[in-house]
Short mmCIF file of C-alpha atoms in Angstrom, two decimals:
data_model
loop_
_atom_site.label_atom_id
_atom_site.label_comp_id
_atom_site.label_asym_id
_atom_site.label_seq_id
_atom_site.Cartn_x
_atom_site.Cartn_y
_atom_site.Cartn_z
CA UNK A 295 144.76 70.89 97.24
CA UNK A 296 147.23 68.39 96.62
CA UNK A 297 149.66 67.80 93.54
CA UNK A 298 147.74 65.21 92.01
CA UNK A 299 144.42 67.22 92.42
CA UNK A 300 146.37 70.24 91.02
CA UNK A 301 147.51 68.17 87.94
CA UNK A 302 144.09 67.19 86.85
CA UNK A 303 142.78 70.76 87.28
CA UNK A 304 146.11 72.36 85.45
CA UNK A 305 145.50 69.96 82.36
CA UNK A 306 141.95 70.33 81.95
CA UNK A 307 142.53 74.17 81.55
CA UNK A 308 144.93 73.62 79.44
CA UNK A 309 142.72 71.06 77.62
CA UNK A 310 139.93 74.41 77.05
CA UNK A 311 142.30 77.27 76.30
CA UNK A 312 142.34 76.07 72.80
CA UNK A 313 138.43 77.06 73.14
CA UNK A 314 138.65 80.73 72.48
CA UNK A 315 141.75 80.83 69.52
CA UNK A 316 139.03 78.18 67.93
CA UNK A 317 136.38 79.90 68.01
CA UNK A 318 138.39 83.12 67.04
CA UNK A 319 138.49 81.90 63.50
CA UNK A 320 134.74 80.34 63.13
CA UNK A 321 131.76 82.90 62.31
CA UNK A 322 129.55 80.69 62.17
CA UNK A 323 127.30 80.69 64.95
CA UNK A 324 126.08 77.01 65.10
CA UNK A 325 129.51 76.04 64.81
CA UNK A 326 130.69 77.89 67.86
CA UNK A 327 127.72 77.19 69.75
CA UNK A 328 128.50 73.22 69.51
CA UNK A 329 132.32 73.65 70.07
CA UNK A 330 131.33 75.97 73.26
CA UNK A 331 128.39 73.19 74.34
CA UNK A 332 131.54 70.59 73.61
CA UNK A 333 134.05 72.35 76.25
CA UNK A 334 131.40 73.36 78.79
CA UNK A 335 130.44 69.54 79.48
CA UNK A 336 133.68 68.96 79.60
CA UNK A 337 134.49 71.45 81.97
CA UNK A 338 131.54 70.09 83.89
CA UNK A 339 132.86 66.69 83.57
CA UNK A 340 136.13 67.39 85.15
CA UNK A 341 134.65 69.26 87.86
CA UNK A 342 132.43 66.72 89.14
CA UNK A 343 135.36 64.30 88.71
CA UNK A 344 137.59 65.76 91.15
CA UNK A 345 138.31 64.32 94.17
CA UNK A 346 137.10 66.34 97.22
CA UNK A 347 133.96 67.62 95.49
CA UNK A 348 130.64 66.58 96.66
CA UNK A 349 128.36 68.31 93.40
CA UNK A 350 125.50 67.06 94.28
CA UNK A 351 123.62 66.70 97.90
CA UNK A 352 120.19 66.42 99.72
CA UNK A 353 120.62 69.21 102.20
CA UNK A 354 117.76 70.92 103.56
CA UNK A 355 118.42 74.44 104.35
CA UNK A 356 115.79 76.58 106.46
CA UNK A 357 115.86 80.42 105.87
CA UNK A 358 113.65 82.40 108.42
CA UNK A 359 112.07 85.60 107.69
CA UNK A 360 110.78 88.10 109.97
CA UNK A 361 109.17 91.66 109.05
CA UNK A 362 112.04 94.60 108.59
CA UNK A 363 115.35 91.71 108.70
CA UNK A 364 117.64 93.24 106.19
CA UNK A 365 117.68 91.76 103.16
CA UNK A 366 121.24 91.58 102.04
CA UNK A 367 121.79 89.43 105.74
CA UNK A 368 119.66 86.77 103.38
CA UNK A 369 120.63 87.50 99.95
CA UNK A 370 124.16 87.11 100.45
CA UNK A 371 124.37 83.33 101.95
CA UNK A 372 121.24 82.53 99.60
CA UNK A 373 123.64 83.00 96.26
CA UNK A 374 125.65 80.48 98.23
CA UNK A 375 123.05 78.27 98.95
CA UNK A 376 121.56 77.79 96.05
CA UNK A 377 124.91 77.16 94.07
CA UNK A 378 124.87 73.73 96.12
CA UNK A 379 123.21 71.33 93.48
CA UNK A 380 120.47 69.06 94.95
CA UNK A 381 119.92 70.92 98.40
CA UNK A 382 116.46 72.22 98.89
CA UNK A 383 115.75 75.82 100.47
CA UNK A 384 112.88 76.79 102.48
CA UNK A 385 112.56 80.66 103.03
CA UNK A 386 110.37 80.41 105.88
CA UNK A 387 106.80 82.66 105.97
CA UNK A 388 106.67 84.51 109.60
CA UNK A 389 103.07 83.79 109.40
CA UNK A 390 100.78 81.05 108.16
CA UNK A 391 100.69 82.06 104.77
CA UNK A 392 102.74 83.28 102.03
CA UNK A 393 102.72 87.11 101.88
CA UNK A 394 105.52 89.11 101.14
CA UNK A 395 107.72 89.81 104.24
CA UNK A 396 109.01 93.17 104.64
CA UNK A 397 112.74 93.26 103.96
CA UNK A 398 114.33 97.00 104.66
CA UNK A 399 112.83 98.50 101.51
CA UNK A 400 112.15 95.34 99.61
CA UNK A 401 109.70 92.64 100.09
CA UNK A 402 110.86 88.83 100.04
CA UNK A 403 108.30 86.18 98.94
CA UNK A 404 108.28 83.16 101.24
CA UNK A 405 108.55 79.37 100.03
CA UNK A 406 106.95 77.82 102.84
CA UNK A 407 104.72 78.42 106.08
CA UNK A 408 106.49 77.24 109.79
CA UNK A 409 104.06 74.30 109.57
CA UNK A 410 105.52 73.07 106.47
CA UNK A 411 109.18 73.45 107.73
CA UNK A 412 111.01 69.96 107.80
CA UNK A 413 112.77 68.69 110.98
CA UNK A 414 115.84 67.48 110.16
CA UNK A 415 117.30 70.50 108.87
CA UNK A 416 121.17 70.48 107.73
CA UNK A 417 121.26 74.40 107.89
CA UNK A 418 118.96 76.55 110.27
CA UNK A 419 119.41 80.23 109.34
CA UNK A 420 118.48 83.30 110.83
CA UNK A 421 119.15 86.74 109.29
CA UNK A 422 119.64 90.15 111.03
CA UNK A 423 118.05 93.23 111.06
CA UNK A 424 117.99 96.67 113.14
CA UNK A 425 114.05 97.24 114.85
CA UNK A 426 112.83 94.45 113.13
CA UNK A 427 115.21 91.77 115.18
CA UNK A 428 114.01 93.61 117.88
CA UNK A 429 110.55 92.92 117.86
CA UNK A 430 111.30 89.53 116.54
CA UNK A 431 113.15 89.48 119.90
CA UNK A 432 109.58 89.95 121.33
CA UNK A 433 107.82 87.37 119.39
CA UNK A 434 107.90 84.21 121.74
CA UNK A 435 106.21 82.29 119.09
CA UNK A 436 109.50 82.98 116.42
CA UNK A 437 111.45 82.61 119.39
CA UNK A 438 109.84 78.90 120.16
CA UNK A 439 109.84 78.43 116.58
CA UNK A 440 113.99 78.44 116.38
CA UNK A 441 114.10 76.66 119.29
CA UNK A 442 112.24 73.70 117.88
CA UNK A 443 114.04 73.56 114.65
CA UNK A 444 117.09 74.14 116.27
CA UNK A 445 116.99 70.68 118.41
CA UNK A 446 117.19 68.83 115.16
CA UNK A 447 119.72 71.06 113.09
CA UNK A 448 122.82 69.54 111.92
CA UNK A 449 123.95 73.40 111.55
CA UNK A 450 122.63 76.32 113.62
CA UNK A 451 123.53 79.48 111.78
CA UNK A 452 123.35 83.46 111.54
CA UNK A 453 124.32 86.69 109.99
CA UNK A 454 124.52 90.27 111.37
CA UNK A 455 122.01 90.51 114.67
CA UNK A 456 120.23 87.00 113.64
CA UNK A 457 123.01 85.87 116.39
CA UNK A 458 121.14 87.54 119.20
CA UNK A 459 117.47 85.82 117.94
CA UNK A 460 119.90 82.58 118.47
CA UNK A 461 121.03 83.93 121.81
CA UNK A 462 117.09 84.86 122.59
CA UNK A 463 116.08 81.49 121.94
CA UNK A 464 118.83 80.09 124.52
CA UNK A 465 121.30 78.61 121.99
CA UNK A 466 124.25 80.21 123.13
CA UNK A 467 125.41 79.78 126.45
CA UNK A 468 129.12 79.17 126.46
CA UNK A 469 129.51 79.31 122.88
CA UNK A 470 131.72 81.79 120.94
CA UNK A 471 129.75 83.92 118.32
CA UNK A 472 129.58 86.98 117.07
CA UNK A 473 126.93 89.79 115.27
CA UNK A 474 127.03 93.23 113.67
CA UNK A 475 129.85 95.02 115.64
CA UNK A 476 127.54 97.07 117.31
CA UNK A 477 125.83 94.94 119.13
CA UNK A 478 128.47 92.40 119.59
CA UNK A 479 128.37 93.12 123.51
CA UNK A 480 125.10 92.18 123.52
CA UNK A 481 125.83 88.68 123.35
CA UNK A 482 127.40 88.61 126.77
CA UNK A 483 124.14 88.98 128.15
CA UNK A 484 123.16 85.34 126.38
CA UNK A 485 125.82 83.59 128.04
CA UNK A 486 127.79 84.22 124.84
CA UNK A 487 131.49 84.47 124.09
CA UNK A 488 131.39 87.53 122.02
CA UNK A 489 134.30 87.30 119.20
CA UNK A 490 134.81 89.82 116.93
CA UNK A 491 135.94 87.89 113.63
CA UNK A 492 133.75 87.53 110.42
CA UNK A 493 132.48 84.14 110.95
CA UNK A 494 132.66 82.12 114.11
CA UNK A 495 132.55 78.16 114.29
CA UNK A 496 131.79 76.73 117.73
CA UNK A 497 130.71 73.23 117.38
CA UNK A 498 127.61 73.33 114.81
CA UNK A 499 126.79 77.21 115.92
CA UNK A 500 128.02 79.08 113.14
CA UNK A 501 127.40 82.73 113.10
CA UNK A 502 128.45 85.45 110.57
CA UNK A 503 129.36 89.45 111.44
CA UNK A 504 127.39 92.52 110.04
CA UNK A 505 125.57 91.89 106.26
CA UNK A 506 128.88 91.71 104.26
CA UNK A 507 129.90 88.78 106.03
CA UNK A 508 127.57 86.86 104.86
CA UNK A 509 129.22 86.04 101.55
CA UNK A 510 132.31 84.97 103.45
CA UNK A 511 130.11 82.47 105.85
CA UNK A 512 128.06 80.96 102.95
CA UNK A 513 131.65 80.38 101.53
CA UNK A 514 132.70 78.83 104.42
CA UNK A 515 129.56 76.46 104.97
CA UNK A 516 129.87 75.25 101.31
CA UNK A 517 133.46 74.46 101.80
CA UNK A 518 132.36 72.41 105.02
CA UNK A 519 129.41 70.89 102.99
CA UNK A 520 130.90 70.47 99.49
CA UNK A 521 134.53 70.92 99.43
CA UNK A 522 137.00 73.82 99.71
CA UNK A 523 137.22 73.81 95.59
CA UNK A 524 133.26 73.89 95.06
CA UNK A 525 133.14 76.93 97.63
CA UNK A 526 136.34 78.59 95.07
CA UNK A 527 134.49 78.11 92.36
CA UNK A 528 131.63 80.17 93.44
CA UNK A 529 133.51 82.61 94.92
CA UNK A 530 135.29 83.18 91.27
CA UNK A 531 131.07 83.05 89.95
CA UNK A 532 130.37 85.99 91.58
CA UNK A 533 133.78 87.61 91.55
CA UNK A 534 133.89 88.24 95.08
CA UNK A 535 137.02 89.89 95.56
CA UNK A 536 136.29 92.50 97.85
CA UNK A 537 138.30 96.20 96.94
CA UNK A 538 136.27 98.82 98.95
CA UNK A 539 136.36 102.41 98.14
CA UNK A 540 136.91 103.46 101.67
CA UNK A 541 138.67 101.74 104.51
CA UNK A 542 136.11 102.44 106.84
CA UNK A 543 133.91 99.02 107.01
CA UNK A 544 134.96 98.58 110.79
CA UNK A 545 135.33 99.99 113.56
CA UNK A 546 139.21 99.99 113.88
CA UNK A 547 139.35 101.53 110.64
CA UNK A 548 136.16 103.85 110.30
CA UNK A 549 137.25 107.56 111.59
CA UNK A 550 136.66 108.45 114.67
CA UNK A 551 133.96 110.67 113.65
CA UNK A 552 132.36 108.22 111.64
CA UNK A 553 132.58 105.36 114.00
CA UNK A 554 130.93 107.90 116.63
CA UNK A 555 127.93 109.17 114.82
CA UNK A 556 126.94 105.29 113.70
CA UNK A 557 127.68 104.26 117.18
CA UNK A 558 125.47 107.01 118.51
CA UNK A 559 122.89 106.48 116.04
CA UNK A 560 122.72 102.66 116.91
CA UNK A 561 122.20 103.72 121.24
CA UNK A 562 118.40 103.79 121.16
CA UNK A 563 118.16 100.25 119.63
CA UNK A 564 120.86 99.04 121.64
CA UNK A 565 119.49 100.30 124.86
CA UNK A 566 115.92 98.56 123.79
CA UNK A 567 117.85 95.20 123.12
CA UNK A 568 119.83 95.09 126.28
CA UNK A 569 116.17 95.54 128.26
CA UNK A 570 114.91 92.46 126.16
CA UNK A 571 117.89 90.18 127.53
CA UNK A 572 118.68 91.95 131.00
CA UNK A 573 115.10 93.33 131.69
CA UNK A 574 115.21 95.58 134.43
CA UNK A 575 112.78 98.05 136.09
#
């Protein structure tokens, strides 16, 4: 932000503070109602006016579903998403209608069938999962699917294990990403530079860690798309300002005995996903 954008945006919040000590002192309702309607238009006005801010947009973002992808790997850059005024999401059906997809627990309603899926997509997006990316894995039809959308993508994106349905699909080779930190070895076996940080760029292959880290790359795809200050805004929307409980949320941190029982509870899965890209006999 530069001085002259910090200015504007230090007056105009000076210009609302009035806004409460107003109100304070009015009890009528319709009275505070229009002074509130009066300062949020304003507020809106200012925002839109500020240079570096695209509000509005045209983008056409593709969310693929798959039976048992966790949900949060979905929800997370979705809030994101659909903060970006004009652009147009499509959560994609697995199948050629619209039933409810199975979501770890939860059931997500689809928007649209593959067939109705545009081409020139700004953002393709794939979420993760833990059995469910593995059969998706197995699905050469989804697999074809990404692969088609992905040869017109302006963006080719992922959160958690989505990054190995990327890798599956041959969109990889030689590029940095990462996944869910147990299975970030995986990606090797795709060509991949595994790199364990919470959301690698490499060229337009962007690719988020495990479930969490999906608020920080929908932040960081807004900020691309919109502006640095749009993707603040949001992030003060939904208060994201992470204070854990526990310091355990990696594996450098996690106790030793933690970070052995998840690790040990992942080895089935992992041994079933390393025969799906290095199948041997």
């Amino acid at each position: 932000m530069n001085r002259r954008q910090f200015a504007k945006l230090s007056l105009a919040a000076m210009s609302l503070a009035p806004f409460v000590s107003v109100t304070a002192a009015i009890n009528n309702y319709a009275q505070r109602k229009k002074i509130a309607n009066t300062v949020s238009i304003k507020a809106h006005e200012t925002f839109m006016s500020t240079e570096n801010i695209e509000m509005m947009g045209d983008e056409k973002i593709a969310m693929l579903l798959y039976p048992g992808f966790y949900a949060a790997d979905l929800v997370n850059p979705q809030f994101i998403f659909n903060s970006m005024m004009g652009a147009k999401i499509y959560l994609i059906s697995p199948t050629n209608d619209l039933s409810p997809v199975e979501a770890g627990g939860i059931s997500i309603v689809p928007t649209h069938t593959q067939n109705e899926c545009p081409d020139d997509l700004d953002i393709l997006f794939i979420p993760g999962g833990a059995s469910g990316t593995l059969k998706a894995m197995q699905n050469k039809q989804f697999i074809d699917f990404i692969k088609a959308k992905a040869a017109t993508a302006k963006y080719i994106t992922s959160v958690c294990t989505g990054s190995l349905l990327l890798g599956k699909a041959d969109l990889l080779k030689g590029k940095k990403a990462t996944s869910h930190w147990s299975t970030l070895g995986l990606l090797t076996g795709f060509g991949a530079i595994a790199t364990k940080e919470r959301v690698v760029w490499d060229g337009n292959i962007v690719t988020g860690g495990g479930v969490t880290a999906g608020i920080d790359f929908g932040l960081e795809i807004l900020a691309k798309l919109r502006g640095q200050q749009y993707a603040e805004a949001i992030q003060l929307q939904a208060e994201y300002d992470p204070a854990p409980p526990f310091d355990s949320g990696s594996p450098e941190k996690a106790s030793p005995l933690i970070h052995n029982i998840i690790k040990d509870m992942f080895a089935p899965l992992i041994i079933d996903m390393e025969q799906n890209i290095n199948p041997t006999t």
